[in-house]
Coordinates of C-alpha atoms and ligand atoms in Angstrom, one line a residue:
M1 CA -128.1 -36.7 -21.5
A2 CA -124.7 -37.0 -23.3
D3 CA -122.6 -40.3 -22.3
W4 CA -121.1 -40.3 -18.9
I5 CA -117.3 -39.7 -19.1
P6 CA -115.5 -41.8 -16.3
L7 CA -112.5 -40.6 -14.4
T8 CA -110.4 -43.5 -15.3
V9 CA -111.3 -46.9 -16.6
P10 CA -109.1 -49.8 -17.9
C11 CA -108.5 -50.7 -21.4
F12 CA -108.4 -54.1 -22.7
R13 CA -107.5 -54.2 -26.5
G14 CA -104.7 -56.7 -26.6
N15 CA -104.0 -60.5 -25.8
E16 CA -106.1 -60.2 -22.5
S17 CA -108.8 -62.7 -23.5
A18 CA -106.4 -65.1 -25.0
Y19 CA -104.0 -65.2 -22.2
L20 CA -106.9 -65.6 -19.6
Q21 CA -108.6 -68.3 -21.5
E22 CA -105.1 -70.0 -21.5
C23 CA -105.4 -70.0 -17.5
L24 CA -108.9 -71.7 -17.8
D25 CA -107.7 -74.3 -20.4
T26 CA -104.7 -75.4 -18.4
N27 CA -106.4 -75.1 -15.0
F28 CA -103.7 -72.8 -13.8
V29 CA -106.0 -70.1 -12.1
S30 CA -104.2 -69.6 -8.6
S31 CA -100.8 -68.6 -7.5
S32 CA -98.9 -71.6 -8.9
G33 CA -98.9 -71.2 -12.7
P34 CA -96.4 -70.0 -15.4
A35 CA -97.7 -66.6 -15.9
V36 CA -96.7 -65.4 -12.4
E37 CA -93.1 -65.8 -12.9
E38 CA -93.2 -64.7 -16.8
F39 CA -94.9 -61.6 -15.6
E40 CA -92.4 -60.9 -13.0
K41 CA -89.6 -61.5 -15.5
E42 CA -91.2 -59.1 -18.2
F43 CA -92.1 -56.4 -15.7
A44 CA -88.6 -56.5 -14.2
E45 CA -87.3 -56.0 -17.7
F46 CA -89.6 -53.2 -18.5
V47 CA -88.6 -51.1 -15.5
G48 CA -85.1 -51.9 -15.4
A49 CA -84.9 -53.9 -12.3
K50 CA -83.1 -57.2 -11.4
F51 CA -85.6 -58.8 -9.4
A52 CA -89.5 -58.5 -9.2
V53 CA -92.0 -60.2 -6.6
A54 CA -95.8 -60.1 -7.9
C55 CA -98.3 -59.7 -4.9
N56 CA -102.2 -59.4 -5.0
S57 CA -102.4 -55.7 -4.4
G58 CA -100.1 -52.7 -4.3
S59 CA -101.1 -52.4 -0.7
A60 CA -99.5 -55.8 0.0
A61 CA -96.4 -55.0 -2.0
L62 CA -95.9 -51.8 0.1
H63 CA -96.5 -53.8 3.4
I64 CA -93.9 -56.5 2.5
A65 CA -91.2 -53.9 1.0
L66 CA -91.6 -51.9 4.1
R67 CA -91.1 -54.9 6.2
V68 CA -88.0 -56.4 4.6
A69 CA -86.7 -52.9 4.5
G70 CA -86.8 -53.0 8.2
A71 CA -89.9 -51.1 9.3
N72 CA -90.7 -52.7 12.7
A73 CA -92.8 -51.9 15.9
G74 CA -92.0 -48.8 17.6
L75 CA -89.8 -47.5 14.5
E76 CA -90.9 -44.5 12.3
V77 CA -91.5 -44.4 8.5
A78 CA -91.3 -41.3 6.6
V79 CA -93.8 -40.8 4.1
S80 CA -95.7 -38.1 2.2
S81 CA -98.9 -36.9 3.9
F82 CA -100.5 -36.2 0.5
T83 CA -101.0 -39.4 -0.7
F84 CA -103.6 -42.2 -1.3
I85 CA -103.9 -43.8 2.3
A86 CA -102.4 -47.1 1.3
S87 CA -99.0 -45.5 1.4
V88 CA -99.5 -44.6 5.1
N89 CA -101.3 -47.7 6.1
A90 CA -98.4 -50.0 4.9
A91 CA -96.5 -48.3 7.7
A92 CA -99.2 -49.0 10.3
Y93 CA -99.3 -52.7 9.0
C94 CA -95.8 -53.0 10.3
Q95 CA -96.5 -51.3 13.6
S96 CA -94.3 -48.5 12.7
S97 CA -95.5 -44.8 13.3
P98 CA -95.7 -42.7 10.1
L99 CA -93.6 -39.4 10.0
L100 CA -96.1 -37.3 7.7
V101 CA -94.2 -35.0 5.6
D102 CA -95.7 -32.2 3.8
S103 CA -95.5 -31.7 -0.1
E104 CA -93.4 -29.2 -1.9
W105 CA -95.0 -26.9 -4.4
E106 CA -92.4 -27.9 -7.2
T107 CA -93.6 -31.4 -7.7
W108 CA -96.7 -31.9 -5.1
N109 CA -94.4 -34.7 -3.8
L110 CA -93.0 -35.2 -0.3
D111 CA -90.5 -32.1 0.4
S112 CA -87.4 -34.1 0.3
N113 CA -85.0 -31.0 1.4
R114 CA -87.4 -30.6 4.4
L115 CA -86.9 -34.1 5.3
Y116 CA -83.2 -33.9 4.9
D117 CA -83.0 -31.1 7.2
E118 CA -85.1 -32.6 9.8
V119 CA -83.0 -35.9 9.7
T120 CA -79.6 -34.2 9.8
R121 CA -81.2 -31.9 12.8
R122 CA -82.0 -35.2 14.6
A123 CA -78.7 -36.9 13.9
K124 CA -77.0 -34.0 15.4
A125 CA -79.1 -33.9 18.6
G126 CA -78.6 -37.9 18.8
K127 CA -82.4 -38.4 18.4
P128 CA -83.8 -41.4 16.5
L129 CA -84.1 -41.3 12.8
P130 CA -86.7 -42.9 10.7
A131 CA -86.1 -46.5 9.9
V132 CA -87.3 -46.2 6.4
I133 CA -88.1 -43.4 4.1
E134 CA -91.1 -44.0 1.7
P135 CA -91.2 -41.3 -1.0
V136 CA -94.6 -41.4 -3.2
H137 CA -94.3 -40.4 -6.9
I138 CA -97.7 -38.8 -6.7
L139 CA -100.0 -38.8 -9.8
G140 CA -96.9 -40.0 -11.6
H141 CA -94.5 -37.3 -11.1
P142 CA -91.2 -38.5 -9.7
V143 CA -89.9 -37.7 -6.3
D144 CA -87.0 -35.3 -6.0
L145 CA -84.8 -38.4 -5.0
E146 CA -81.3 -36.7 -4.5
P147 CA -81.6 -35.5 -0.9
L148 CA -83.1 -38.8 0.0
L149 CA -80.3 -40.8 -1.5
D150 CA -77.8 -38.5 0.5
L151 CA -79.7 -39.5 3.5
R152 CA -79.5 -43.1 2.6
Q153 CA -75.6 -42.8 2.2
K154 CA -75.0 -40.8 5.4
F155 CA -77.3 -42.6 7.7
G156 CA -78.1 -45.9 6.0
I157 CA -82.0 -45.3 5.9
P158 CA -83.4 -47.5 3.2
I159 CA -85.8 -46.2 0.7
V160 CA -89.0 -47.8 -0.5
E161 CA -90.5 -46.1 -3.4
D162 CA -94.2 -46.0 -3.8
A163 CA -94.3 -46.0 -7.5
A164 CA -98.2 -47.1 -7.5
E165 CA -99.2 -44.3 -9.8
A166 CA -95.9 -43.8 -11.8
L167 CA -95.2 -47.0 -13.7
G168 CA -93.3 -45.9 -16.7
A169 CA -92.2 -42.5 -15.3
T170 CA -88.4 -41.7 -15.6
Y171 CA -85.6 -39.3 -14.6
N172 CA -84.1 -37.3 -17.3
A173 CA -81.0 -35.6 -15.7
D174 CA -77.9 -35.8 -13.8
A175 CA -77.0 -39.3 -11.9
L176 CA -80.5 -40.6 -12.3
A177 CA -80.8 -40.0 -16.1
G178 CA -82.7 -42.8 -17.8
K179 CA -83.7 -44.6 -14.6
G180 CA -87.3 -45.7 -13.9
V181 CA -89.1 -44.8 -10.8
G182 CA -89.3 -47.6 -8.3
T183 CA -85.6 -48.8 -9.3
I184 CA -83.5 -46.3 -7.6
G185 CA -84.4 -46.9 -3.7
D186 CA -83.7 -50.1 -2.0
L187 CA -87.2 -51.6 -2.9
G188 CA -90.1 -50.1 -5.5
C189 CA -93.8 -50.7 -5.3
F190 CA -96.3 -50.9 -8.1
S191 CA -100.3 -51.3 -8.2
F192 CA -102.2 -52.9 -10.7
N193 CA -105.5 -51.8 -9.4
G194 CA -108.5 -51.1 -11.8
N195 CA -107.7 -47.4 -12.0
K196 CA -103.9 -47.5 -12.4
I197 CA -102.0 -47.4 -15.8
I198 CA -102.1 -51.0 -16.3
T199 CA -104.6 -53.4 -14.3
T200 CA -104.6 -57.1 -13.2
G201 CA -107.9 -56.4 -11.7
G202 CA -106.1 -56.2 -8.4
G203 CA -102.4 -56.6 -7.9
G204 CA -99.0 -55.2 -7.2
M205 CA -95.4 -55.7 -7.6
I206 CA -92.2 -55.3 -5.6
V207 CA -89.1 -54.7 -7.3
T208 CA -85.4 -54.5 -6.0
G209 CA -81.8 -54.9 -7.3
D210 CA -81.0 -56.8 -4.1
K211 CA -81.5 -60.7 -4.4
A212 CA -81.7 -61.2 -0.6
L213 CA -84.3 -58.7 -0.3
A214 CA -86.1 -60.2 -3.0
R215 CA -86.1 -63.6 -1.6
R216 CA -87.2 -62.4 1.8
A217 CA -90.1 -60.5 0.2
R218 CA -91.3 -63.5 -1.8
H219 CA -91.1 -65.9 1.1
L220 CA -93.5 -63.5 3.1
T221 CA -95.8 -63.5 0.3
V222 CA -96.4 -67.1 0.5
Q223 CA -96.9 -67.6 4.3
A224 CA -93.3 -68.0 4.9
K225 CA -93.4 -71.6 4.1
S226 CA -90.3 -73.6 4.0
P227 CA -89.6 -75.7 0.9
G228 CA -91.0 -79.0 0.6
I229 CA -94.7 -80.5 1.0
E230 CA -94.8 -80.3 4.7
Y231 CA -96.6 -77.2 6.3
V232 CA -93.4 -75.7 8.0
H233 CA -93.5 -71.9 8.5
D234 CA -90.4 -70.2 9.9
Q235 CA -92.1 -66.6 10.7
V236 CA -95.5 -64.9 10.3
G237 CA -96.2 -64.6 6.6
Y238 CA -99.0 -63.5 4.5
N239 CA -101.3 -64.8 1.6
Y240 CA -100.1 -62.1 -0.8
R241 CA -99.1 -63.8 -3.9
M242 CA -100.4 -62.8 -7.2
T243 CA -102.7 -65.4 -8.9
N244 CA -102.0 -66.8 -12.4
L245 CA -105.2 -65.2 -13.7
A246 CA -104.1 -61.8 -12.5
A247 CA -100.6 -62.2 -13.9
S248 CA -101.9 -63.3 -17.3
L249 CA -103.8 -60.1 -17.4
G250 CA -100.9 -58.1 -16.4
R251 CA -98.8 -59.7 -19.2
A252 CA -101.3 -58.7 -21.9
Q253 CA -101.5 -55.2 -20.3
L254 CA -97.6 -54.7 -20.3
E255 CA -97.6 -55.3 -23.9
L256 CA -99.8 -52.1 -24.3
L257 CA -98.1 -50.2 -21.6
P258 CA -95.8 -48.1 -24.1
D259 CA -98.9 -47.1 -26.0
F260 CA -100.8 -46.3 -22.8
L261 CA -97.9 -43.9 -21.8
V262 CA -98.0 -42.2 -25.3
A263 CA -102.0 -41.9 -24.7
K264 CA -101.5 -40.4 -21.2
R265 CA -99.1 -37.8 -22.5
K266 CA -101.4 -36.7 -25.1
I267 CA -104.3 -36.4 -22.7
A268 CA -102.2 -34.4 -20.5
D269 CA -100.9 -32.0 -23.4
R270 CA -104.3 -31.5 -24.8
Y271 CA -105.8 -30.4 -21.3
V272 CA -102.9 -27.9 -21.1
E273 CA -103.5 -26.4 -24.3
G274 CA -107.3 -26.5 -24.2
L275 CA -107.4 -25.1 -20.5
T276 CA -104.8 -22.5 -20.9
G277 CA -106.1 -19.2 -19.8
L278 CA -108.6 -20.5 -17.2
P279 CA -107.6 -19.5 -13.6
I280 CA -106.1 -22.7 -12.7
E281 CA -102.7 -24.4 -12.2
F282 CA -101.6 -27.3 -14.1
P283 CA -99.8 -30.2 -12.5
P284 CA -96.1 -29.7 -12.1
L285 CA -93.5 -30.7 -14.6
A286 CA -89.8 -30.6 -13.1
P287 CA -87.2 -30.3 -16.0
W288 CA -85.5 -33.4 -14.7
A289 CA -88.7 -35.5 -14.8
N290 CA -90.8 -37.7 -17.3
P291 CA -94.0 -38.2 -15.7
S292 CA -96.4 -41.1 -16.3
N293 CA -99.4 -38.5 -16.4
W294 CA -101.4 -41.1 -14.6
L295 CA -104.4 -38.8 -13.7
F296 CA -104.4 -35.2 -14.9
S297 CA -105.2 -33.0 -12.0
V298 CA -105.4 -29.0 -11.8
L299 CA -105.5 -26.6 -8.9
L300 CA -108.5 -24.1 -8.9
G301 CA -107.1 -20.7 -8.5
E302 CA -108.4 -17.4 -7.3
G303 CA -111.8 -16.5 -8.5
C304 CA -113.0 -20.0 -9.3
P305 CA -115.8 -21.4 -7.4
P306 CA -115.2 -23.9 -4.8
K307 CA -114.0 -27.4 -5.6
E308 CA -117.4 -29.2 -4.5
F309 CA -119.3 -26.9 -6.7
V310 CA -117.0 -27.7 -9.8
V311 CA -117.1 -31.4 -9.1
D312 CA -121.0 -31.2 -8.9
E313 CA -121.3 -29.3 -11.9
L314 CA -119.2 -31.4 -13.9
R315 CA -121.2 -34.6 -12.6
A316 CA -124.5 -32.7 -13.7
R317 CA -123.2 -32.6 -17.1
G318 CA -122.0 -36.1 -17.3
I319 CA -118.4 -35.7 -16.5
E320 CA -116.8 -37.5 -13.5
S321 CA -114.0 -35.7 -11.6
R322 CA -112.6 -36.2 -8.2
P323 CA -111.2 -34.1 -5.5
L324 CA -107.3 -34.8 -4.6
W325 CA -106.7 -36.6 -1.4
L326 CA -107.4 -35.3 2.1
P327 CA -104.0 -35.6 3.5
A328 CA -103.0 -38.4 5.9
H329 CA -102.4 -35.9 8.9
L330 CA -106.1 -35.1 8.7
Q331 CA -107.2 -38.8 8.5
S332 CA -108.8 -40.2 11.7
P333 CA -106.3 -42.9 12.2
Y334 CA -103.3 -40.4 11.8
L335 CA -104.4 -37.3 13.7
G336 CA -101.8 -37.9 16.5
A337 CA -99.0 -39.0 14.0
N338 CA -95.8 -37.0 13.8
R339 CA -95.6 -34.7 11.1
L340 CA -93.4 -32.0 9.3
G341 CA -95.7 -29.3 8.3
G342 CA -98.8 -30.0 6.2
D343 CA -100.0 -26.5 4.6
V344 CA -99.1 -27.5 1.2
A345 CA -100.8 -30.9 1.4
E346 CA -103.8 -29.0 2.6
A347 CA -103.9 -26.6 0.0
L348 CA -103.6 -29.4 -2.6
H349 CA -106.7 -31.0 -1.2
V350 CA -108.6 -27.8 -0.9
R351 CA -107.8 -26.6 -4.6
G352 CA -107.2 -29.9 -6.6
I353 CA -109.5 -32.0 -8.7
S354 CA -108.7 -34.7 -11.1
L355 CA -110.2 -34.7 -14.6
P356 CA -111.1 -38.0 -17.0
S357 CA -107.8 -39.6 -18.0
S358 CA -108.5 -43.0 -19.2
V359 CA -106.1 -44.1 -21.9
G360 CA -109.0 -45.0 -24.2
L361 CA -110.5 -41.3 -23.6
D362 CA -112.2 -40.3 -26.7
P363 CA -110.9 -37.1 -28.1
A364 CA -114.2 -35.8 -28.7
D365 CA -115.1 -36.6 -25.1
Q366 CA -112.0 -34.7 -23.9
E367 CA -113.0 -31.8 -26.0
R368 CA -116.4 -32.1 -24.0
V369 CA -114.6 -31.7 -20.7
I370 CA -112.5 -28.9 -21.8
E371 CA -115.6 -26.8 -23.0
T372 CA -117.5 -27.6 -20.0
L373 CA -114.9 -26.5 -17.7
Q374 CA -114.5 -23.2 -19.8
E375 CA -118.1 -22.8 -19.1
I376 CA -118.0 -23.4 -15.3
L377 CA -114.7 -21.5 -14.9
G378 CA -115.3 -18.6 -17.2
R379 CA -113.9 -18.8 -20.8
P380 CA -110.3 -17.3 -21.4
Ligands
PLP401 C1 -103.3 -47.4 -5.7 C2 -102.1 -46.8 -4.7 C3 -101.7 -47.7 -3.7 C4 -102.2 -49.2 -3.5 O1 -102.5 -49.9 -4.5 P1 -103.7 -51.0 -4.4 O2 -103.2 -51.9 -5.5 O3 -104.9 -50.3 -4.6 O4 -103.6 -51.8 -3.1 C5 -100.6 -47.4 -3.0 N1 -100.0 -46.2 -2.9 C6 -100.6 -45.2 -4.0 C7 -99.9 -43.9 -4.2 C8 -101.7 -45.6 -4.9 O5 -102.1 -44.7 -5.7

């Protein structure tokens, strides 16, 4: 059988080994070590943020970011229902209730206008408002943030961007032109899990322009320990700090990120070119957005076999694909959660599959994916 083509695997072709070896040689393997702060500094510079706090996962970053943004017990966090579950779990870790917002067709992201209408309606009726808004830049496409920034201005609701899938994505129009995802809200969170655009094995980053928020976030990631050698802790903290090993890997990967972003865009462009004519829909591309093209995904259209069949058929021919997420409002822990609609999120799940998108994807392998899909879905 032909070689297996995985969905998305990391690519190490820079200074990874050298930087990791340095950790071993200097004995800096855990969280104390120079690479953690260097990675924070370099990362902040890359995305255009003032401060960065390195964590041991994207989930940890979201938990801490929501907490310092004010998500507490009994409050509500407005978040996309169509997302990887970690976005929603972060609200639950803060004992907040998620308000699960449906997606819009234009971007597949949280429907900002719908949330805007709901919040203004509630404000007029004197009802409680969400404590935090957590937009998720799904699959690397930026969220339409303008309506959320209006809400922030009118009602003071902080924004925590979940940019786990969107490192390197930017806006290219109006007030946000040139700005990177994650740097526009009060706080932004990234993930360096093995399947993300750069990886540290496991890791995450919080960025913010607010020094006090950065300080509070960092404090919580190190067990909220007060300075000094005594074990004095001023609140319930967490062991969430990134290790020097992970940060070293991250520094090497960050050097490659510009190339990775180009590779991802080329992969997406080639899929669009090669699959045009098939009864499928391509991922959205708003005129004001430069996405990170993290994981190229399509929606099967009318006349296509069911998603399960397509995924099985691809697997039988050595190609990994994956359904898009089951929305959070259909997941056991959140069946009773408040929500705003959900039909679009459900349709994305029913019709959507992701295709191999590794930055190191061999062009010949990509052609094999394209030809196989043409065979399964009918040649144009
Ligand atoms: C990957 C991901 C996370 C969580 O990151 P981890 O590093 O795996 O904890 C959060 N949100 C979204 C949207 C993600 O894709």
